[in-house]
Structures are given as structure tokens and as C-alpha cells.
CSV table of C-alpha atoms and ligand atoms in Angstrom, one decimal:
chain,number,residue,atom,x,y,z
A,1,MET,CA,0.0,0.0,0.0
A,2,ASP,CA,3.0,2.3,0.6
A,3,ASN,CA,3.4,2.5,-3.1
A,4,PHE,CA,0.2,4.6,-3.2
A,5,SER,CA,0.6,6.8,-0.1
A,6,GLY,CA,1.0,9.8,-2.4
A,7,ILE,CA,-2.3,9.6,-4.2
A,8,ASP,CA,-5.3,11.9,-3.9
A,9,GLN,CA,-7.7,9.6,-1.9
A,10,THR,CA,-10.8,11.5,-2.9
A,11,LYS,CA,-10.2,11.5,-6.6
A,12,ALA,CA,-9.0,7.9,-6.4
A,13,ALA,CA,-12.3,6.8,-4.8
A,14,GLU,CA,-14.3,8.7,-7.5
A,15,LEU,CA,-12.3,7.1,-10.3
A,16,LYS,CA,-12.5,3.6,-8.9
A,17,LYS,CA,-16.3,4.0,-8.6
A,18,ALA,CA,-16.4,5.0,-12.3
A,19,LEU,CA,-14.1,2.1,-13.2
A,20,LEU,CA,-16.3,-0.5,-11.4
A,21,ASN,CA,-19.5,1.0,-13.0
A,22,GLY,CA,-17.9,1.0,-16.4
A,23,GLN,CA,-18.2,4.8,-16.5
A,24,LEU,CA,-14.7,5.9,-17.1
A,25,VAL,CA,-14.6,8.3,-20.0
A,26,HIS,CA,-11.8,7.9,-22.6
A,27,ALA,CA,-10.0,11.2,-22.0
A,28,TYR,CA,-9.3,12.9,-18.7
A,29,LEU,CA,-7.3,16.0,-17.8
A,30,PHE,CA,-6.1,15.8,-14.3
A,31,ILE,CA,-5.3,19.3,-13.0
A,32,ASP,CA,-3.0,19.3,-10.0
A,33,LEU,CA,-0.3,21.7,-8.8
A,34,ASP,CA,1.3,18.6,-7.5
A,35,GLU,CA,1.7,16.8,-10.8
A,36,GLN,CA,3.4,13.8,-9.2
A,37,ARG,CA,0.4,13.2,-7.1
A,38,ALA,CA,-1.9,13.3,-10.1
A,39,GLU,CA,0.4,11.0,-12.0
A,40,LEU,CA,0.5,8.5,-9.2
A,41,THR,CA,-3.3,8.7,-8.9
A,42,ALA,CA,-3.4,7.9,-12.7
A,43,GLN,CA,-1.1,4.9,-12.1
A,44,TRP,CA,-3.2,3.8,-9.2
A,45,LEU,CA,-6.3,3.8,-11.5
A,46,ALA,CA,-4.4,1.7,-14.1
A,47,CYS,CA,-3.4,-0.7,-11.3
A,48,ALA,CA,-7.0,-0.8,-10.0
A,49,ALA,CA,-8.0,-1.9,-13.5
A,50,ASN,CA,-5.3,-4.6,-13.8
A,51,CYS,CA,-4.6,-5.7,-10.3
A,52,LEU,CA,-4.5,-9.5,-9.7
A,53,GLY,CA,-5.0,-9.2,-5.9
A,54,LYS,CA,-8.2,-9.1,-3.9
A,55,ASN,CA,-7.9,-5.6,-2.6
A,56,ARG,CA,-7.6,-3.8,-5.8
A,57,PRO,CA,-5.2,-2.2,-6.3
A,58,ASP,CA,-2.9,-3.8,-3.8
A,59,GLY,CA,0.3,-2.2,-5.3
A,60,VAL,CA,2.2,-5.4,-4.8
A,61,CYS,CA,0.9,-8.0,-7.2
A,62,ARG,CA,2.9,-8.7,-10.4
A,63,ASN,CA,0.7,-6.4,-12.5
A,64,CYS,CA,0.8,-3.5,-10.0
A,65,GLN,CA,4.5,-3.8,-9.7
A,66,ARG,CA,5.0,-3.8,-13.5
A,67,ILE,CA,2.7,-0.8,-14.0
A,68,LEU,CA,4.5,1.1,-11.3
A,69,ALA,CA,7.9,0.2,-12.8
A,70,GLY,CA,6.7,1.2,-16.3
A,71,ASN,CA,7.0,-2.4,-17.5
A,72,PHE,CA,3.4,-3.2,-18.3
A,73,PRO,CA,2.6,-3.1,-22.0
A,74,ASP,CA,-0.9,-1.8,-21.7
A,75,VAL,CA,-0.1,1.2,-19.5
A,76,VAL,CA,2.0,3.7,-21.4
A,77,ARG,CA,3.5,6.7,-19.6
A,78,ILE,CA,4.8,9.6,-21.6
A,79,HIS,CA,6.9,12.5,-20.2
A,80,PRO,CA,8.4,15.5,-22.0
A,81,ILE,CA,11.8,15.0,-23.5
A,82,GLY,CA,13.7,18.2,-22.8
A,83,GLN,CA,11.2,21.0,-22.9
A,84,SER,CA,8.4,19.6,-25.0
A,85,LEU,CA,6.1,16.7,-25.7
A,86,SER,CA,6.7,16.2,-29.4
A,87,ILE,CA,4.8,14.5,-32.1
A,88,LYS,CA,7.4,11.8,-32.1
A,89,GLN,CA,6.3,10.8,-28.6
A,90,ILE,CA,2.5,10.9,-29.4
A,91,ARG,CA,2.6,9.0,-32.8
A,92,PRO,CA,3.5,5.7,-31.3
A,93,LEU,CA,0.4,5.8,-29.2
A,94,LYS,CA,-1.7,5.4,-32.3
A,95,GLU,CA,0.3,2.4,-33.4
A,96,GLU,CA,0.0,1.0,-30.0
A,97,LEU,CA,-3.8,1.4,-30.2
A,98,ALA,CA,-4.0,-0.5,-33.4
A,99,LYS,CA,-2.9,-3.6,-31.5
A,100,SER,CA,-5.4,-5.1,-29.2
A,101,PRO,CA,-4.6,-5.0,-25.5
A,102,THR,CA,-2.1,-7.7,-24.8
A,103,GLU,CA,-2.8,-8.4,-21.2
A,104,SER,CA,-5.7,-6.3,-20.1
A,105,GLN,CA,-9.2,-5.2,-21.0
A,106,LEU,CA,-8.4,-1.6,-20.8
A,107,ARG,CA,-5.3,0.4,-21.8
A,108,PHE,CA,-4.1,3.5,-20.2
A,109,PHE,CA,-2.1,6.3,-21.7
A,110,ILE,CA,-0.8,8.6,-19.1
A,111,ILE,CA,0.7,11.9,-20.5
A,112,ALA,CA,2.5,14.0,-18.0
A,113,GLU,CA,3.0,17.8,-18.3
A,114,ALA,CA,0.4,18.1,-21.0
A,115,GLU,CA,1.0,21.8,-21.2
A,116,ARG,CA,4.2,21.0,-23.0
A,117,LEU,CA,2.4,19.3,-26.0
A,118,THR,CA,3.6,21.0,-29.2
A,119,MET,CA,1.0,22.0,-31.7
A,120,SER,CA,1.7,19.1,-34.0
A,121,ALA,CA,1.7,16.6,-31.1
A,122,ALA,CA,-1.6,18.0,-29.9
A,123,ASN,CA,-3.1,17.6,-33.3
A,124,ALA,CA,-1.8,14.0,-33.4
A,125,LEU,CA,-3.5,13.4,-30.1
A,126,LEU,CA,-6.9,14.9,-31.0
A,127,ASN,CA,-8.4,12.0,-32.9
A,128,LEU,CA,-7.0,9.6,-30.4
A,129,LEU,CA,-9.0,11.5,-27.8
A,130,GLU,CA,-12.0,11.8,-30.0
A,131,GLU,CA,-12.7,8.4,-31.3
A,132,PRO,CA,-10.3,5.8,-29.9
A,133,VAL,CA,-10.5,2.6,-32.0
A,134,ALA,CA,-9.8,0.4,-29.0
A,135,PRO,CA,-10.7,0.6,-25.3
A,136,VAL,CA,-8.2,3.1,-23.9
A,137,VAL,CA,-8.3,5.7,-21.2
A,138,THR,CA,-6.0,8.6,-21.9
A,139,ILE,CA,-5.1,10.7,-18.9
A,140,LEU,CA,-3.4,14.0,-19.4
A,141,ILE,CA,-1.8,15.7,-16.5
A,142,ALA,CA,-1.1,19.4,-16.1
A,143,ASN,CA,-0.9,21.9,-13.3
A,144,ASN,CA,-3.1,24.4,-14.9
A,145,ALA,CA,-6.0,23.8,-17.3
A,146,ASP,CA,-5.4,27.2,-19.0
A,147,GLN,CA,-2.0,26.1,-20.2
A,148,VAL,CA,-3.3,23.1,-22.1
A,149,LEU,CA,-4.3,23.8,-25.7
A,150,PRO,CA,-8.0,24.5,-25.8
A,151,THR,CA,-8.6,21.9,-28.6
A,152,VAL,CA,-7.1,19.2,-26.4
A,153,ARG,CA,-8.8,20.5,-23.2
A,154,SER,CA,-12.3,20.5,-24.7
A,155,ARG,CA,-12.1,16.8,-25.6
A,156,THR,CA,-11.3,15.8,-22.0
A,157,GLN,CA,-13.2,15.5,-18.8
A,158,ILE,CA,-11.4,17.8,-16.4
A,159,LEU,CA,-10.7,16.6,-12.8
A,160,ASN,CA,-9.5,19.2,-10.5
A,161,PHE,CA,-7.4,17.8,-7.7
A,162,GLU,CA,-7.6,19.3,-4.2
A,163,GLN,CA,-5.4,22.3,-4.5
A,164,GLU,CA,-3.1,23.1,-1.8
A,165,LYS,CA,-1.7,26.6,-2.1
A,166,LEU,CA,1.6,26.8,-3.8
A,167,PRO,CA,4.2,27.6,-1.1
A,168,ASP,CA,3.8,31.3,-0.5
A,169,GLN,CA,7.1,32.6,-1.6
A,170,GLY,CA,5.5,35.9,-1.2
A,171,ALA,CA,7.1,39.3,-1.1
A,172,ALA,CA,10.5,38.1,0.1
A,173,ASP,CA,11.0,36.2,-3.1
A,174,LEU,CA,10.0,39.1,-5.2
A,175,LEU,CA,12.2,41.5,-3.2
A,176,ALA,CA,15.1,39.2,-3.6
A,177,ALA,CA,14.4,39.0,-7.3
A,178,GLY,CA,14.8,42.7,-7.7
A,179,LEU,CA,11.4,44.3,-7.3
A,180,SER,CA,10.9,47.2,-4.9
A,181,GLN,CA,8.3,47.3,-2.2
A,182,GLN,CA,6.4,49.8,-4.3
A,183,ASP,CA,6.7,47.5,-7.4
A,184,ILE,CA,5.2,44.7,-5.3
A,185,GLU,CA,2.2,46.8,-4.3
A,186,ASN,CA,1.7,47.7,-7.9
A,187,LEU,CA,1.6,44.2,-9.3
A,188,THR,CA,-1.8,43.4,-10.8
A,189,ASP,CA,-1.8,39.6,-10.9
A,190,PRO,CA,1.6,38.1,-9.9
A,191,ASP,CA,0.5,34.5,-9.9
A,192,TRP,CA,-0.9,34.7,-13.4
A,193,LEU,CA,2.1,36.6,-14.7
A,194,THR,CA,4.5,34.1,-13.2
A,195,LYS,CA,2.7,31.1,-14.7
A,196,THR,CA,2.2,32.7,-18.0
A,197,ALA,CA,5.8,33.9,-18.2
A,198,GLN,CA,6.9,30.3,-17.4
A,199,THR,CA,4.6,29.0,-20.2
A,200,PHE,CA,6.0,31.7,-22.5
A,201,TYR,CA,9.5,30.5,-21.8
A,202,GLN,CA,8.7,26.9,-22.6
A,203,GLU,CA,6.9,27.9,-25.8
A,204,ILE,CA,9.9,30.0,-27.0
A,205,VAL,CA,12.4,27.2,-26.4
A,206,ALA,CA,10.1,24.7,-28.0
A,207,ARG,CA,9.8,27.0,-30.9
A,208,ASP,CA,6.1,26.7,-30.5
A,209,ASN,CA,3.9,29.0,-32.6
A,210,LEU,CA,1.8,29.8,-29.6
A,211,ALA,CA,4.7,31.8,-28.2
A,212,ILE,CA,3.8,34.8,-30.2
A,213,ILE,CA,0.2,34.7,-29.0
A,214,THR,CA,1.4,34.3,-25.4
A,215,ALA,CA,3.6,37.4,-26.0
A,216,HIS,CA,0.5,39.3,-26.9
A,217,GLU,CA,-1.4,38.1,-23.8
A,218,LEU,CA,1.5,38.9,-21.6
A,219,SER,CA,2.0,42.4,-23.0
A,220,GLN,CA,-1.8,43.1,-22.7
A,221,ALA,CA,-1.8,41.9,-19.0
A,222,ALA,CA,1.5,43.4,-17.9
A,223,LYS,CA,0.3,47.0,-18.0
A,224,ASN,CA,2.6,48.7,-15.6
A,225,PRO,CA,6.4,48.6,-15.2
A,226,ALA,CA,6.2,46.4,-12.1
A,227,ASP,CA,4.3,43.7,-14.0
A,228,GLN,CA,6.8,43.9,-16.8
A,229,LYS,CA,9.7,43.6,-14.4
A,230,LEU,CA,8.1,40.6,-12.9
A,231,VAL,CA,7.7,38.9,-16.3
A,232,ILE,CA,11.3,39.5,-17.1
A,233,ILE,CA,12.5,38.3,-13.7
A,234,ARG,CA,10.5,35.0,-14.2
A,235,LEU,CA,12.0,34.6,-17.7
A,236,LYS,CA,15.5,35.1,-16.3
A,237,GLN,CA,14.8,32.6,-13.5
A,238,ALA,CA,13.6,30.0,-16.0
A,239,ALA,CA,16.6,30.6,-18.2
A,240,LEU,CA,19.0,30.5,-15.3
A,241,ALA,CA,17.5,27.2,-14.2
A,242,ALA,CA,17.7,25.8,-17.7
A,243,SER,CA,21.3,26.9,-18.0
A,244,GLN,CA,22.2,24.7,-15.0
A,245,THR,CA,20.9,21.5,-16.5
A,246,GLU,CA,23.0,19.8,-19.2
A,247,GLN,CA,20.2,19.1,-21.6
A,248,THR,CA,18.9,22.6,-21.6
A,249,ARG,CA,22.1,24.5,-21.0
A,250,SER,CA,22.6,26.0,-24.4
A,251,SER,CA,19.0,27.2,-24.7
A,252,GLY,CA,19.2,28.7,-21.2
A,253,ILE,CA,22.3,30.6,-21.9
A,254,LYS,CA,21.0,31.8,-25.2
A,255,MET,CA,17.9,33.1,-23.5
A,256,LEU,CA,19.8,34.8,-20.8
A,257,SER,CA,21.8,36.8,-23.3
A,258,LEU,CA,18.6,37.8,-25.2
A,259,LEU,CA,17.1,38.9,-21.9
A,260,MET,CA,20.0,41.1,-21.2
A,261,GLN,CA,19.4,42.7,-24.6
A,262,VAL,CA,15.8,43.1,-23.7
A,263,ASP,CA,16.8,44.9,-20.5
A,264,GLN,CA,18.6,47.4,-22.7
A,265,MET,CA,15.7,47.7,-25.0
A,266,LEU,CA,13.3,48.4,-22.2
A,267,TYR,CA,15.7,51.0,-20.8
A,268,SER,CA,15.6,52.6,-24.2
A,269,ASN,CA,11.8,52.7,-24.1
A,270,VAL,CA,11.1,50.0,-26.7
A,271,SER,CA,7.6,48.7,-26.0
A,272,PHE,CA,7.1,45.7,-23.9
A,273,ARG,CA,5.3,43.9,-26.7
A,274,ASN,CA,8.2,44.5,-29.1
A,275,CYS,CA,10.6,43.2,-26.5
A,276,LEU,CA,8.7,39.9,-26.1
A,277,ASP,CA,8.3,39.5,-29.8
A,278,TYR,CA,12.0,40.1,-30.1
A,279,LEU,CA,12.7,37.2,-27.7
A,280,VAL,CA,10.5,34.8,-29.8
A,281,LEU,CA,12.0,35.8,-33.1
A,282,LYS,CA,15.6,36.0,-32.0
A,283,PHE,CA,15.5,32.7,-30.3
A,284,GLU,CA,14.2,30.9,-33.4
A,285,ARG,CA,17.3,31.8,-35.3
B,301,ZN,ZN1,-2.1,-5.5,-7.7
């Protein structure tokens, strides 16, 4: 049972009820700030459907162990490689579907960090979500429904996990990052700006066409200089974090140098919108 100590008990109970009543839908979007909890709950469900024990899922039978270890052919888990979930990762699911389940009645595709689906990957996923040719439950996991492409989101049943507040980094974090007390009081919606800036960063480095749209949204929302400073700070933090990981080092460094240019541009009164567009266009090259 220890294998499942991290699941969301309430959601797990709901899902098991649906499973037992044959009422699982074929596409879910699990929204959880704690994506690991959501992913473990998805695995728990896959175990419940395939467990060989009496108390399903027991977490210890052969099937449960193989599912948890990622060694069960009918439960496929997909994670982003680098910054994005690409079409190369989604395509094999279709091929997988063409085969009938090898050991179970019901297949599970668990797709973590669904906000990182590229446009082409999302398109590949759409008909899988719409009309699966074989019994399959696809579970997408994200920490924010707004960050999942609307075409994908609208084809899923959304389950919102109990949201514990993100650790309140609060003013101290923002002060440390270079905002003044006055700036902090002037911020319109720091949580949204932070999340959207992080999405924007991911879209830029994934060369996702949505980046230019997000640039527009950010520039609309970041009306005052404090908001704009926060966006730039969040982008720098994302770039700095990326520069410290081997796989993403070069993109992080590239972005840091572009952000320094943007500092200069803002200082010279270039519009915020133009600065964000500049990041997108320069990064592409
Ligand atoms: Zn089991």
C-alpha cells in the first residue's frame, strides 16, 4: 500500500467507482499543482483496473509492480523529453492502439506535463482523444488547465485535484528577485504573470507557434512597469534554471543573453510587446 501513499484519496475513490461501474470516460485531464500526485493517482487507477489481488489495487501483485515500474505493455506513460512533448512521442500511441490490449481489458495512456504538448503533437493526439478505435483511457496531467491547448482540453473531462496553495514565496522572493516594495504593491496579478511567463519561456524554447500569442497576452496583461519587471524576472529565472541542466544549458544561456538585450531595450523605451516578440523571433534563429 505504501506505493500509493502519495495519491489523492478522494479522486482515487471517484475514479474507482467510475471504473467499477464502467463509467470511465476515454479522456481525462487531471489538474494538480502537484503533478506527481496526479500522475501517481493515474497509475493507481491503471493498477486498479489490472490488479491481480483481492484488494484492488494492492500495489504489490505482479501487475501492479510492473505498472509502477513502467513495464506493463498496456499502460504507457509519456513524459516530455527536454522542454516539450513532441509528435514523435505521441505518434507511437496510435500504433499502440492498433494492436489489441495484450494483457488487459483496458489500456491507459498517461501523459505528464500536458502543457508541453507541441501544436503538432496536440493535433496527433486529437483523434485519439475523440474516437479511440480500441478501449483506452487517456489521462493528461497538467498543473493548470489554462495552459493546455483548448482543442485538447475541450475533448477531455477535467478533474481538479484538491489544490493546496503553492508555497507562498510571497514578497520576500520578489524583493530578492529585484522588485521594490512599491513595485510589489503595484503588481496586478503576480500568480498569473508568473505562470504565463513560465509557459511563454517553454513555448519559446520549444519554438512553439503559440509563443507569439502568449507574448501578446503577456503584453496586454503586464500593463505597468512592475508587472513587466516581474515577467522579465520570471523569464530570467527560467533561463537560469535551464542553464544549470546539461540538456537545456545552451537554450538557457541563449535566452539569458537575449534577456540582457531586452533589459537594454526596455531601458531605451522599446515597447514591452516588441521586446517579447524580439525574444521569440531571435530565439528561433
Ligand atoms: Zn495488484
